Amino acid sequence: MLTSFSVPQGLIDERIATLLQRDGLIYASTAGGITVITPPAEGTPSDKKWGVRSFGSEYGLDKLNPGYLETDAISKDGDFLWGDYGLTVLDLSKKDKFIPPTYIAGINIMDQPKIFTGRSHTVSNGLAWDEVSGPSNMPVNLQLSHNQNYVQFNYGSINLATHDTTWYKYKLVGNDKYWSDKTTSTASRNYFSLAPGKYTFEVVSKSSDNGWSKPATLSFTIHPPWWLTWWAYILYVCLFAGIIWCFVYLRSLQLVKEKRVLEHKVHLRTEEVTQQKEEIESQRDSLEVQKNSLEKTLKELKTTQTQLIQSEKMASLGELTAGIAHEIQNPLNFVNNFSEVNAELIDEMKQEMDKGNLGEAKAIADDIKENEQKINMHGKRADGIVKGMLEHSRSRSGQKEPTDINVMADEFMRLSYHGLRAKDKSFNAELITHFDTDLPKINVVQQDIGRVLLNLFNNAFYVVNQKKKTVGEAFKPEVTVTTYAENGNVIMKVKDNGVGIPDSIKDKIMQPFFTTKPTGEGTGLGLSLTYDMVVKGHGGNISVDTKEGEYTTFIITLPMNIQ
């Protein structure tokens, strides 16, 4: 492989006088000085560079005579001896302490290279500087405007001794915290959108056998736009102060105006209050009379309310009495009928005895005995009804007793039904019961819960009767009562297939004096009293599930552990 050396490859001068070789090194004596060439070691890649070091006037060889270039030799110690104006000894065993300097070669602003000339303060293309210095005429105290904040720097190293690779590091003080990675490039990265402020670009270099050079520096300042300058801030402060002053002045004028308006209003209000005071004093006696009248009216209302509640109770009592009378009427009818039959049978028995027909007389006597048993049975039925009502009517108000809810519900359902039939013989309805046979007895005030059930059953039979009158015979009235235990409570449900309750009045049905019945048919206190007896009297709950035109279900919840 052929390798050529000239000045571009590091040779100090192309006028070579002698060439010597020893220990793998090639010594070239030239008109410009001495060049030492180190070939690549064997087995290294072919693209490995040759080592080239030159020694010229910067090392003290300032008297070069091309006529005496052939007077050179190599000593046994490896020193290179060179005869010129005297004897020069090149000792390669000693490390070269000379570090070539680094310089900044140029600067690109807004991606355009700039050339600087002159010494005094000069303005060119928006740039300003005091003077130029250095081998590349770099500006001193460079001033840039805010829109010239895109810069790049070029640099180099004066290294004539070696032609090995030269490394560089740089940083922009004011922007970079750390030095850049070392590079062989002689141009820095592009610095975009630098903020206004002062910056200093520093760059150092290093060859393969030397340390880092002293940094070459270039300082410059990027000025802020006018709206960010100190005098702009002063202007802002003045404008703000002016605005505040104007606001305060205008506000003061407004406050003075409002004060006058307020004083006028106060004056008018004072006159109005004085006039009202006189009117109040003149109306005091009249108000006293109205107060006495209202108190009297209030007492009358309370009396009326008490009377209405009593009327509701009496109405319930009347319906209960009608039901009881109907229940007693049935066994009494049987008693009367069988008594009349027995009277006729006794007459027949006498006739048969007179005829001497004792067998027939005994048969008639057996019929009379059988009828007497039926009379006794229906008499006991009537007696049981009377005793039951007496039990409910005992004067033990507020006393809770263990009660079979199934028996009470069944009894009052039938009493209510027969009470309505006593008024309207044409009325018929199907009575459906779903009783929980395992339902335990619970402590309740029997009179109150009986009245609750009677109110609910009366309402249920009333609405199905009204619906039948409207719909006709195709409608089959049904009233259902259901009982069961759930989560420590006894649940009672009274359901009818009547007209239902509209959503618009659903929340009002428990309010006192609210009724949907025609005038004279209801007081509006039935459900209100029912609510009080269930919720306040027994700590339970009452709710309603309804669908207009189809059904209504009242749900009563009573705790099992009522005290």
XYZ file of C-alpha atoms in Angstrom, residues 1 52 69 91 103 119 126 251 264 289 295 303 316 341 347 367 371 442 458 473 481 505 511 526 544 558:
26
model
C 0.000 0.000 0.000
C 3.266 12.988 12.090
C 20.564 20.320 5.770
C 15.383 14.326 22.285
C -8.836 30.479 18.681
C -12.278 49.766 16.280
C -28.308 45.672 13.648
C -64.743 55.929 42.158
C -81.833 61.577 50.043
C -109.592 43.839 68.450
C -108.039 33.955 69.202
C -113.516 22.805 68.783
C -116.345 4.269 62.017
C -140.397 -24.849 62.991
C -148.242 -29.341 67.326
C -136.337 -33.385 64.608
C -133.453 -28.066 65.628
C -97.632 -9.181 68.823
C -114.083 0.462 54.428
C -121.386 -6.108 35.785
C -105.641 -9.065 52.865
C -102.612 13.434 45.211
C -103.025 14.728 55.473
C -109.732 8.344 58.406
C -99.131 2.883 49.611
C -95.530 -3.257 62.815
